[in-house]
Coordinates of C-alpha atoms in Angstrom, one line a residue:
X743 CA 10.6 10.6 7.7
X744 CA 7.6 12.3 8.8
X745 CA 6.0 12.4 12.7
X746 CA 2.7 13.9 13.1
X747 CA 2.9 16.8 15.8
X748 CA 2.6 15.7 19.4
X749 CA 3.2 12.3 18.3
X750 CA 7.0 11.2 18.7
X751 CA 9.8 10.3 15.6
X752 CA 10.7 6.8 15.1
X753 CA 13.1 4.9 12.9
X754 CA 12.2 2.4 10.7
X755 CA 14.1 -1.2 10.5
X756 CA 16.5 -0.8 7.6
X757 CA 15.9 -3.8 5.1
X758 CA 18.8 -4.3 2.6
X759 CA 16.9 -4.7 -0.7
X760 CA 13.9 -2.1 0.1
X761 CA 12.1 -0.7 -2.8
X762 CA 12.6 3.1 -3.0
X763 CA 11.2 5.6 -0.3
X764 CA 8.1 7.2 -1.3
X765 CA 9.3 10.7 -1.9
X766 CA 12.4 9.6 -2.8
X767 CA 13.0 10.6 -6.5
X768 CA 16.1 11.9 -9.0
X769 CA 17.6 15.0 -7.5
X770 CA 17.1 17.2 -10.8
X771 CA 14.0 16.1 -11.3
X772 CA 13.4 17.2 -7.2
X773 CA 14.7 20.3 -7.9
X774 CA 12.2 21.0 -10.9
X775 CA 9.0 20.3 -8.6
X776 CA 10.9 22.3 -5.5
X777 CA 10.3 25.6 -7.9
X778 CA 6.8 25.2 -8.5
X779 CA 5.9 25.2 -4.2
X780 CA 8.8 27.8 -3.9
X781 CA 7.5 30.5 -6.3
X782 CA 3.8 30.0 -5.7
X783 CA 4.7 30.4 -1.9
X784 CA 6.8 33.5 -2.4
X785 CA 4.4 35.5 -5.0
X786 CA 1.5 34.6 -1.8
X787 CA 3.6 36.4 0.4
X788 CA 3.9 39.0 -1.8
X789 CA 0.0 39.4 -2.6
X790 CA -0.9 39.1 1.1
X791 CA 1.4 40.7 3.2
X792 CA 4.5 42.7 3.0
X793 CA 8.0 42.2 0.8
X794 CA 9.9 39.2 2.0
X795 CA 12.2 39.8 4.5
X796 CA 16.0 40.2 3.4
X797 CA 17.8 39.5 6.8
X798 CA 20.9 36.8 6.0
X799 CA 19.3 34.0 6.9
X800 CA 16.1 34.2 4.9
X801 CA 16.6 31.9 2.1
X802 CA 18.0 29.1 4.3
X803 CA 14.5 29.0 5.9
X804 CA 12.9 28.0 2.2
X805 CA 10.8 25.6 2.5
X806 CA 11.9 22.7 0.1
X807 CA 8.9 20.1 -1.1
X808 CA 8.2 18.5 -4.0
X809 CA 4.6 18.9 -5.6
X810 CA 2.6 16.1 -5.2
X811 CA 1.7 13.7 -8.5
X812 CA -1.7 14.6 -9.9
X813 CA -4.5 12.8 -7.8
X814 CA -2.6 11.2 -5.6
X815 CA -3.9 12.5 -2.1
X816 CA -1.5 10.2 0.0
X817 CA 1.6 11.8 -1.5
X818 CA -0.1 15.1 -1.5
X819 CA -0.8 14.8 2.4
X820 CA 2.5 13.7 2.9
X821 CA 4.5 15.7 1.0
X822 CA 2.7 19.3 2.6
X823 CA 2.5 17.6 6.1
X824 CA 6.3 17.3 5.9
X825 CA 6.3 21.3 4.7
X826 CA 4.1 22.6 7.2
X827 CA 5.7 20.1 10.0
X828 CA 9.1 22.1 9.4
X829 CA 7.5 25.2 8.8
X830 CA 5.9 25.0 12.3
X831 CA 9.0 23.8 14.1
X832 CA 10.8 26.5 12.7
X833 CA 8.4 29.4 13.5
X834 CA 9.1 28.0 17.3
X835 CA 12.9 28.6 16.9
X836 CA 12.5 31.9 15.5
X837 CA 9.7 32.9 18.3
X838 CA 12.3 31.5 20.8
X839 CA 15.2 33.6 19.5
X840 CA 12.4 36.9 19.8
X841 CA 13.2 37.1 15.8
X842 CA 9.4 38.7 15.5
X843 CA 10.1 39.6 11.6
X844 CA 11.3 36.5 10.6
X845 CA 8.3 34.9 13.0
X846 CA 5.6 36.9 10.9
X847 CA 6.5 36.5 7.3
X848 CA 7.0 32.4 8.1
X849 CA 3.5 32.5 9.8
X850 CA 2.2 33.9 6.6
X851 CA 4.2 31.5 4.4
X852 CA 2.4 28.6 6.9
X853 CA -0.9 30.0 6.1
X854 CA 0.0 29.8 2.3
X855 CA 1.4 26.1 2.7
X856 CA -2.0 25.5 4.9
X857 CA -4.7 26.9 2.3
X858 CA -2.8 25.2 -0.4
X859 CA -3.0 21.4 1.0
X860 CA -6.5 22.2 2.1
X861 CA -7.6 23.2 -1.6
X862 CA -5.6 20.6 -3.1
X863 CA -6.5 18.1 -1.2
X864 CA -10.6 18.8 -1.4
X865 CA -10.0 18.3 -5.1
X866 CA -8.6 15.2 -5.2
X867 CA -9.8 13.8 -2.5
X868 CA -12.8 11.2 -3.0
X869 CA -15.5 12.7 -0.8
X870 CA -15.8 15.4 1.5
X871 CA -16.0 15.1 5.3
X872 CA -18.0 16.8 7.4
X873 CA -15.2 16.1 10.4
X874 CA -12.3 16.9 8.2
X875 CA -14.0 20.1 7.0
X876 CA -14.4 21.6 10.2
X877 CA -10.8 20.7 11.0
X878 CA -10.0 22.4 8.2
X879 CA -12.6 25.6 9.5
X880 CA -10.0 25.7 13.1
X881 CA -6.9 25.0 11.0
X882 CA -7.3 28.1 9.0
X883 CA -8.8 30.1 11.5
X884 CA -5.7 29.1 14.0
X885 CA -3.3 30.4 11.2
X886 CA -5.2 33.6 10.6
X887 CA -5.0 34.6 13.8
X888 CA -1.7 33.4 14.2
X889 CA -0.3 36.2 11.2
X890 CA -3.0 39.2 12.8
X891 CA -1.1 38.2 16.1
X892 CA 2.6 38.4 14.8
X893 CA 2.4 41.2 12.8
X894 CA 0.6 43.3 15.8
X895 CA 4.3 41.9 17.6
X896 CA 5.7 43.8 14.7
X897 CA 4.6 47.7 16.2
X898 CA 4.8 46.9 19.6
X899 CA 8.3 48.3 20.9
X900 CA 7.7 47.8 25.3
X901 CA 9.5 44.5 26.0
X902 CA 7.1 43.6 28.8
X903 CA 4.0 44.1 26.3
X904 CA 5.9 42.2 23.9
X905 CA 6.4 39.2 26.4
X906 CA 2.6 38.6 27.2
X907 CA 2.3 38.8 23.2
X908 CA 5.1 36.4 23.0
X909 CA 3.2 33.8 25.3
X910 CA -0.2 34.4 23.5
X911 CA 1.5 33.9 20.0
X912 CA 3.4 30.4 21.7
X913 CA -0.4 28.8 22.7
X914 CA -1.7 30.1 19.3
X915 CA 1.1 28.0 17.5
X916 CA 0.8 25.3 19.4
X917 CA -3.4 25.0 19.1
X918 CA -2.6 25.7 15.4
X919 CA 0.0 22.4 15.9
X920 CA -2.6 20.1 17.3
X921 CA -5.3 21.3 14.5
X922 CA -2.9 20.3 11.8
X923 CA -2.0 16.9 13.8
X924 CA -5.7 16.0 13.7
X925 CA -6.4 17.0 10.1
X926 CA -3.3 15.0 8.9
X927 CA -4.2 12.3 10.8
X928 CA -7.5 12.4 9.8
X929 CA -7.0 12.4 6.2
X930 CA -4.4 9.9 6.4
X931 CA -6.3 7.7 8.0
X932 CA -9.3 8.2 5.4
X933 CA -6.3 7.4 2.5
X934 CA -4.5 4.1 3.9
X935 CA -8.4 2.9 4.8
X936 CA -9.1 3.2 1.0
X937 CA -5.8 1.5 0.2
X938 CA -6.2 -1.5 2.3
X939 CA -9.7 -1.6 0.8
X940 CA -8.7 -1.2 -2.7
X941 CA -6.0 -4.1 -1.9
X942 CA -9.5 -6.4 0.0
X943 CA -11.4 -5.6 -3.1
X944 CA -8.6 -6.4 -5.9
X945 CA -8.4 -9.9 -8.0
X946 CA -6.2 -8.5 -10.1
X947 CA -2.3 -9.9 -8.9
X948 CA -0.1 -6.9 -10.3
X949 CA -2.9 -4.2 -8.6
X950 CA -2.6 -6.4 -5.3
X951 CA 1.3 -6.1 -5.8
X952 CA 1.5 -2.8 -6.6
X953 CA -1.1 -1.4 -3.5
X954 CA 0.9 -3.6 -1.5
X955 CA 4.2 -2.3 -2.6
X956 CA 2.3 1.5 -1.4
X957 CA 1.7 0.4 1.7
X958 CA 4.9 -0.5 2.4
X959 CA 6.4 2.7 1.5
X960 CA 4.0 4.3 4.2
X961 CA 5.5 2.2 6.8
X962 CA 8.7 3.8 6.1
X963 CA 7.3 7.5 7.4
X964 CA 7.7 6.0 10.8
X965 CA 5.3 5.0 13.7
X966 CA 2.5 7.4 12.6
X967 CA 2.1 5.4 9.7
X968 CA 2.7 2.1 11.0
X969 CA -0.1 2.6 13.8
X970 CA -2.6 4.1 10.9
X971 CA -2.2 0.9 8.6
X972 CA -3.0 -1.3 12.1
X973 CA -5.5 0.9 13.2
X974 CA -7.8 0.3 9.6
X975 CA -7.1 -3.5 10.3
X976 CA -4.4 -3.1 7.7
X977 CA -3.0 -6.4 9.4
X978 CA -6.1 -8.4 8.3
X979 CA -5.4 -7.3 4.8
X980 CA -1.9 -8.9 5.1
X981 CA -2.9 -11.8 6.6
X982 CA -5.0 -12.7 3.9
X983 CA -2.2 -12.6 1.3
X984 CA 0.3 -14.1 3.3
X985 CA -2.2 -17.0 3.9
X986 CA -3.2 -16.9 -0.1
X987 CA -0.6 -19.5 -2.5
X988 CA -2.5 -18.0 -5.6
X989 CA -0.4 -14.5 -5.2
X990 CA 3.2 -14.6 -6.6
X991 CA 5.8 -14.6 -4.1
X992 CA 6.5 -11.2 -4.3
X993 CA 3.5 -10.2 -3.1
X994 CA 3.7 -12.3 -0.3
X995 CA 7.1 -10.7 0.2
X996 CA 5.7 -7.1 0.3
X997 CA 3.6 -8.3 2.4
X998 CA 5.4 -9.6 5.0
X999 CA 7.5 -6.4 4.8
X1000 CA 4.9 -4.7 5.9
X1001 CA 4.3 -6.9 8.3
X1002 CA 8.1 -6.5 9.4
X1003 CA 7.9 -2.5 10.2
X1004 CA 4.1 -2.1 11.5
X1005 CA 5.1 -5.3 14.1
X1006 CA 8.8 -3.3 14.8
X1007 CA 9.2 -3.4 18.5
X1008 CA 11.1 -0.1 18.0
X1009 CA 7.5 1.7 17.0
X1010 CA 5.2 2.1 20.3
X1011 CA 2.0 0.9 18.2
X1012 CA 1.1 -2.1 20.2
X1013 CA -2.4 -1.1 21.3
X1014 CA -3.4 -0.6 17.7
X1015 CA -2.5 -4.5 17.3
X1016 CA -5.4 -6.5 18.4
X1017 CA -6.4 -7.6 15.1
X1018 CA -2.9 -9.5 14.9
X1019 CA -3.9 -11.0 17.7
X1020 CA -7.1 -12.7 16.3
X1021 CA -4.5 -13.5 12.5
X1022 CA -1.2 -14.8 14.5
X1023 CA -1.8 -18.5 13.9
X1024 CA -2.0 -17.9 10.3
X1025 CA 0.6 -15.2 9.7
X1026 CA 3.7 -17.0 11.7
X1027 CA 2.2 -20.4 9.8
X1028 CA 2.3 -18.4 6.3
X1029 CA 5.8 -16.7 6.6
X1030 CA 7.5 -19.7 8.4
X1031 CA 6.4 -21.5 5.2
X1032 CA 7.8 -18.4 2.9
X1033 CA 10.9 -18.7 5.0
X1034 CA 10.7 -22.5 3.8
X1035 CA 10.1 -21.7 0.3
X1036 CA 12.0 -18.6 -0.5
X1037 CA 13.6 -18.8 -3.9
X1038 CA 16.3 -15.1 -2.6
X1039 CA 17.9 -14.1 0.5
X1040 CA 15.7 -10.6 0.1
X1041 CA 12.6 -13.0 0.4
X1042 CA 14.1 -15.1 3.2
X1043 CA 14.8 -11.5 4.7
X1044 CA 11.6 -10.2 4.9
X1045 CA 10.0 -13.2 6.3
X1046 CA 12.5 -13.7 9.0
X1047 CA 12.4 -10.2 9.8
X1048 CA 8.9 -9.9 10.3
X1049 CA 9.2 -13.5 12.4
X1050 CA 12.0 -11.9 14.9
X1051 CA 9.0 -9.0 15.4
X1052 CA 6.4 -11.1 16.1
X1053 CA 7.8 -12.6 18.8
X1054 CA 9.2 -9.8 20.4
X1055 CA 5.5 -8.9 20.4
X1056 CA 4.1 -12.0 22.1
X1057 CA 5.7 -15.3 23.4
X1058 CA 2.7 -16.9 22.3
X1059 CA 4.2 -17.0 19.1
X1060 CA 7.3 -18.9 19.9
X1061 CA 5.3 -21.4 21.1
X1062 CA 3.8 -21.1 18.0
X1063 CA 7.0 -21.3 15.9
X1064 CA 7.8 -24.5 17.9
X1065 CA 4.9 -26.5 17.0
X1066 CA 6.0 -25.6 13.6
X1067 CA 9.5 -27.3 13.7
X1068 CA 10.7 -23.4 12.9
X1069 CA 14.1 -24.3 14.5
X1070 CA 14.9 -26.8 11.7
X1071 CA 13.9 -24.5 8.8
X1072 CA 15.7 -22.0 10.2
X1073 CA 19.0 -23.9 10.9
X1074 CA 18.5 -25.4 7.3
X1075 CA 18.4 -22.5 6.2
X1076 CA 21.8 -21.0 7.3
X1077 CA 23.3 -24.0 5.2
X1078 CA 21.6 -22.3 1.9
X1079 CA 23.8 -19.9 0.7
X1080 CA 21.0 -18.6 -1.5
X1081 CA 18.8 -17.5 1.1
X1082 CA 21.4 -17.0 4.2
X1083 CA 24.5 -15.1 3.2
X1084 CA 24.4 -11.7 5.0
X1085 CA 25.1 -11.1 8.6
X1086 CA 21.2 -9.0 8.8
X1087 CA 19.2 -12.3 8.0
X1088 CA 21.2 -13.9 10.8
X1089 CA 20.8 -11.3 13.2
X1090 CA 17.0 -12.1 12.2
X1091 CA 17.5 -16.0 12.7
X1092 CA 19.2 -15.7 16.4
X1093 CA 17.0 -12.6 17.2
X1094 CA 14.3 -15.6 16.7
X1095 CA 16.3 -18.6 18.5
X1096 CA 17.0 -16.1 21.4
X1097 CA 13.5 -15.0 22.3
X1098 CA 12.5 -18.9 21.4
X1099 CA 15.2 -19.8 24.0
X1100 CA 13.1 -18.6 27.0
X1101 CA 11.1 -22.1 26.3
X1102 CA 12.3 -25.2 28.2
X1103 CA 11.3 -27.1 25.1
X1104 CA 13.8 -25.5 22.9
X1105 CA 16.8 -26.9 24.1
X1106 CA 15.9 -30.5 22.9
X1107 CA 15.2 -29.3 19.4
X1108 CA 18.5 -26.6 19.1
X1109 CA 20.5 -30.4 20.6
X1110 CA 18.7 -32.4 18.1
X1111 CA 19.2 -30.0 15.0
X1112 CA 23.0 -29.0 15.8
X1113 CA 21.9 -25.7 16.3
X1114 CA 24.8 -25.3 19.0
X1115 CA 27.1 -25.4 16.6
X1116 CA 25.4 -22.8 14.4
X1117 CA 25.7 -20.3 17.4
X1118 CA 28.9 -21.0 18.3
X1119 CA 29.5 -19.9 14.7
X1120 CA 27.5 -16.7 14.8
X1121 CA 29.9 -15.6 17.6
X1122 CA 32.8 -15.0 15.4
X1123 CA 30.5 -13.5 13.1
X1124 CA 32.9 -11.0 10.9
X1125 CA 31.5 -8.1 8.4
X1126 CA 33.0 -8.7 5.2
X1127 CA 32.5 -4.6 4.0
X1128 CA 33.3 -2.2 7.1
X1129 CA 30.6 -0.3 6.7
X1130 CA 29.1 1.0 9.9
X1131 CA 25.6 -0.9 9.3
X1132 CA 27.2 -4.3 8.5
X1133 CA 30.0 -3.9 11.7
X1134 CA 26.9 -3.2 14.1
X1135 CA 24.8 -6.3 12.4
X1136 CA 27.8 -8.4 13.1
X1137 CA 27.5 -7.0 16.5
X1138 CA 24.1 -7.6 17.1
X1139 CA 24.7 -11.2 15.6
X1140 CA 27.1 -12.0 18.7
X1141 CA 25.6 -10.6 21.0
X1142 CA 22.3 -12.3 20.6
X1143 CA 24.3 -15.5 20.2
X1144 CA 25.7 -15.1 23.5
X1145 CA 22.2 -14.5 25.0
X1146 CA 20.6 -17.5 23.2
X1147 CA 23.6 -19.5 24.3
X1148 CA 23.4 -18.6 28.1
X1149 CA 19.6 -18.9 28.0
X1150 CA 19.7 -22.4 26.3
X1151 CA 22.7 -23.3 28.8
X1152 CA 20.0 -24.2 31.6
X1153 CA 19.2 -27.2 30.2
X1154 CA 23.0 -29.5 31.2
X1155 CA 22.8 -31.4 28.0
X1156 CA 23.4 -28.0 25.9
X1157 CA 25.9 -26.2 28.3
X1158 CA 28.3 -30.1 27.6
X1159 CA 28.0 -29.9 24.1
X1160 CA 28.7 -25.8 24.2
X1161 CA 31.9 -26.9 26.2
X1162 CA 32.8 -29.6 23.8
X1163 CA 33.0 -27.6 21.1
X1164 CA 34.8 -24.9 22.8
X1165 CA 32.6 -21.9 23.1
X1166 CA 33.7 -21.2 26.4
X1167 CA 37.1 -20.2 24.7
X1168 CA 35.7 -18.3 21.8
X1169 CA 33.7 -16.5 24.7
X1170 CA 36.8 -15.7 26.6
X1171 CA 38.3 -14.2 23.2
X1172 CA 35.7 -12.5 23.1
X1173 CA 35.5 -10.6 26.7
X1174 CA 39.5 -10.1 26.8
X1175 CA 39.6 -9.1 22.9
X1176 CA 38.0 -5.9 22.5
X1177 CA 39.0 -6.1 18.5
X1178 CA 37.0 -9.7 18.5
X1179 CA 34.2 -7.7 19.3
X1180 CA 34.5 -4.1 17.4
X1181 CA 34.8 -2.7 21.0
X1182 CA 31.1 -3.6 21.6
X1183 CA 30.1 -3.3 25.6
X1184 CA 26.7 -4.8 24.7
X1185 CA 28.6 -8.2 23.7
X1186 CA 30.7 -8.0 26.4
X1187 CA 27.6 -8.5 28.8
X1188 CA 26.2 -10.8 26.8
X1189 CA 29.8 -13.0 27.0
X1190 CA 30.2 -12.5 30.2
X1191 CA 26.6 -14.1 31.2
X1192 CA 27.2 -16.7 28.7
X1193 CA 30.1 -17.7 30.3
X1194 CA 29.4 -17.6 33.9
X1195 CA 26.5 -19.7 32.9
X1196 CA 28.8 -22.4 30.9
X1197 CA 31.3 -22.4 33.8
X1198 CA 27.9 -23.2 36.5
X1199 CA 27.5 -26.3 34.6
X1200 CA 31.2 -27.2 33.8
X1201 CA 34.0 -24.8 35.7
X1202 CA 37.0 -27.3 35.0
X1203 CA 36.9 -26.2 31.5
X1204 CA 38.2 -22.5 32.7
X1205 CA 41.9 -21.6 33.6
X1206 CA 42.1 -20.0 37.2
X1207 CA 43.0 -16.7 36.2
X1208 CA 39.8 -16.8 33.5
X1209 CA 37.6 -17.7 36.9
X1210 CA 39.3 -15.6 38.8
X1211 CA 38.6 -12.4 36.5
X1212 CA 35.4 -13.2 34.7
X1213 CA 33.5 -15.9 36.7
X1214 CA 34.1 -15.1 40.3
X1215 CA 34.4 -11.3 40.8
X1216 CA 30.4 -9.1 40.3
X1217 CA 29.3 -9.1 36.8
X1218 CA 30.3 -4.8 37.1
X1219 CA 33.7 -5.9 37.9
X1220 CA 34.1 -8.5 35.4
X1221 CA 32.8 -5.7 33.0
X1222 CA 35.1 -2.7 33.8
X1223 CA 37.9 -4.6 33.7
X1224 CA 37.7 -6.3 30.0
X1225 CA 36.3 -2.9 28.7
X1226 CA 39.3 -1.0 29.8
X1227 CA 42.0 -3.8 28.5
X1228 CA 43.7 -2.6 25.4
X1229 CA 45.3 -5.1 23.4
X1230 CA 49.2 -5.2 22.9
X1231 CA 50.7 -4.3 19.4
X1232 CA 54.5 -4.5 20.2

């Protein structure tokens, strides 16, 4: 994944079921296109500056990108941005490590990755931009001077010369960082504006599919992305085919994917959000009702994902979600087999009943709908694979149980029926049983609350030595001494 420079790198949710990452494509065929940037970029150097240098490591700092599809300026701006974002990163190691040859022909090869997204992209792009061009004027400029600068380091042989270079060739890479940010921004921003348009303007289903299906690969670049697509009012866009029966389901699926990662509480894009503000009614109405209807568990996923986001992002939406009898369709749902059968769309359905928790109306509904139960079930939540991302969703699963569990366990009525149907042993399992809990300190704290909040409400349902070690002594204690158990195998 992509981060612009000066902007920060984050993660994208993992969604089992995601359609293929943008630039993700057969390895041969990667290879083939890798040759075409790889040779032009070479003979460049050789035209404009001198041979390439032969020092060991030269070919592992080849740049590898694939060339962009013809007229596709999103791909193109992406693809380059990715080149020139390593390229610069690099060029810092090297000017750290006071590697000046190695410094100069990569600042040339930058200048040849530079001029070539500028050219392509003024001939595929739809208009020209007075803003972008003069961007584009800096940009070049920057990495002009940058190559002059570098190879002047090249003849200079007095260290304490070469040291005020150094520090004049370090604020030269870094303005020529902050010019490429803004043109990449820039240009991306023009491109996902045209694609949420393009998606407004479209009565065609398969177009409104497709476009849709593009917009969700963006959000996988990361947060730059994601706060682009809210910052056009890419959210309006979305709402509209949420809120919209006449598009096929999987349209409304794609779009509440992307609704999923731009609403991720894991990407800082918040402030870029007001327009989700003004469309939450409508979106947590539309995929509470494609949670309702799903006809797959990838559809159920989506929706519920993007649900478990939105109310990270405000509790107006749980109230929201209550009004809506969400609980029930949700606790339905865990009964269908055909839309809840994977330990990720629970962790989204308890992510949702947690953060729901924190309202005094809850309790009556979880009570009413036997949604106890159902969490005292999601604590012995068990991967069925092994693999690391299906043990920590099975993690996540229990944990959030045990939070939704001592949260709801205000209210008297649900911490009786918790102790009638023994969750205060399966929580005692679970704090002395590292195993019952893959070793997981997060669930651990999450038991241990749980169960100091059941044993407030009902303590004569705990053995003395269970009070003794896990009710009465500080949470810290409690905690350092189930971590460092280890269980018994004679």
């Amino acid at each position: 994944m992509m981060a612009l420079p000066g902007g920060c790198h984050q993660d994208s949710i993992t969604l089992p079921g995601q359609r293929l990452h943008l630039m993700q494509v057969d390895s041969v065929q990667r290879w083939m296109e890798d040759l075409k940037l790889m040779t032009e970029c070479e003979c460049m150097c050789i035209l404009q500056a001198k041979p390439i240098n032969l020092e060991e490591d030269a070919q592992g700092d080849l740049i590898l990108a694939g060339g962009p599809g013809p007229g596709d300026p999103l791909q193109l701006l992406l693809k380059r941005g990715w080149v020139i974002s390593t390229e610069l990163r690099r060029i810092g190691q090297k000017l750290a490590q006071d590697r000046w040859a190695r410094v100069h022909s990569m600042s040339v090869r930058l200048t040849c990755h530079a001029r070539s997204m500028v050219s392509e992209y003024s001939a595929v792009s739809r208009s020209s931009s007075q803003e972008i061009g003069q961007i584009e004027k800096l940009l070049m400029e920057k990495c002009s001077e940058l190559s002059a600068v570098t190879e002047r380091c090249l003849q200079v042989e007095n260290e304490h010369v070469l040291k005020s270079m150094k520090a004049c060739v370090s604020e030269t890479l870094s303005t020529l960082g902050q010019h490429f940010g803004q043109l990449l921004e820039l240009a991306l921003t023009r491109e996902v504006q045209a694609l949420v348009r393009k998606i407004d303007a479209s009565d065609n289903i398969y177009t409104t599919e497709s476009t849709t299906g593009n917009l969700f690969s963006l959000t996988q670049e990361g947060a730059p992305l994601c706060r682009i697509i809210a910052k056009v009012d890419g959210i309006l866009c979305l709402a509209n085919i949420l809120t919209d029966d006449s598009h096929p389901e999987a349209t409304r699926a794609e779009a509440a994917a992307v609704v999923a990662q731009v609403t991720s509480p894991h990407l800082p894009v918040t402030q870029h959000l007001s327009s989700f503000l003004e469309s939450m009614e409508e979106i947590v109405t539309a995929l509470i009702k494609l949670c309702q209807e799903a006809s797959s568990g990838e559809v159920f996923l989506l929706a519920s994902a993007a649900l478990a986001n939105i109310t990270f992002f405000d509790t107006m939406a749980c109230e929201m979600l209550l009004q809506l009898n969400a609980i029930r369709v949700l606790l339905e749902a865990c009964s269908d087999k055909q839309r809840v059968d994977t330990p990720y769309t629970r962790d989204q359905i308890v992510t949702i009943l947690a953060n729901m928790s924190v309202l005094e109306q809850c309790a009556s509904d979880i009570i009413q709908e036997n949604g106890v139960q159902l969490i005292m079930g999601m604590l012995s939540e068990k991967p069925r694979s092994g693999t690391p991302a299906e043990v920590a969703a099975c993690e996540r699963v229990q944990q959030k149980a045990a939070v939704t569990l001592a949260r709801l366990s205000r209210d008297p009525d649900v911490a009786r029926e918790a102790v009638r149907l023994s969750c205060m042993s399966r929580l005692i399992e679970l704090c002395r049983s590292p195993s019952e809990r893959n070793s997981s300190d997060a669930v651990l704290v999450a038991c241990l609350a749980a169960l100091r909040r059941l044993a407030g409400v009902c303590p004569e349902g705990l053995q003395d030595s269970d009070f003794q070690q896990l009710v009465q002594p500080r949470l810290v204690d409690s905690f350092l001494l189930c971590s460092n158990m280890e269980e018994s195998f004679v």
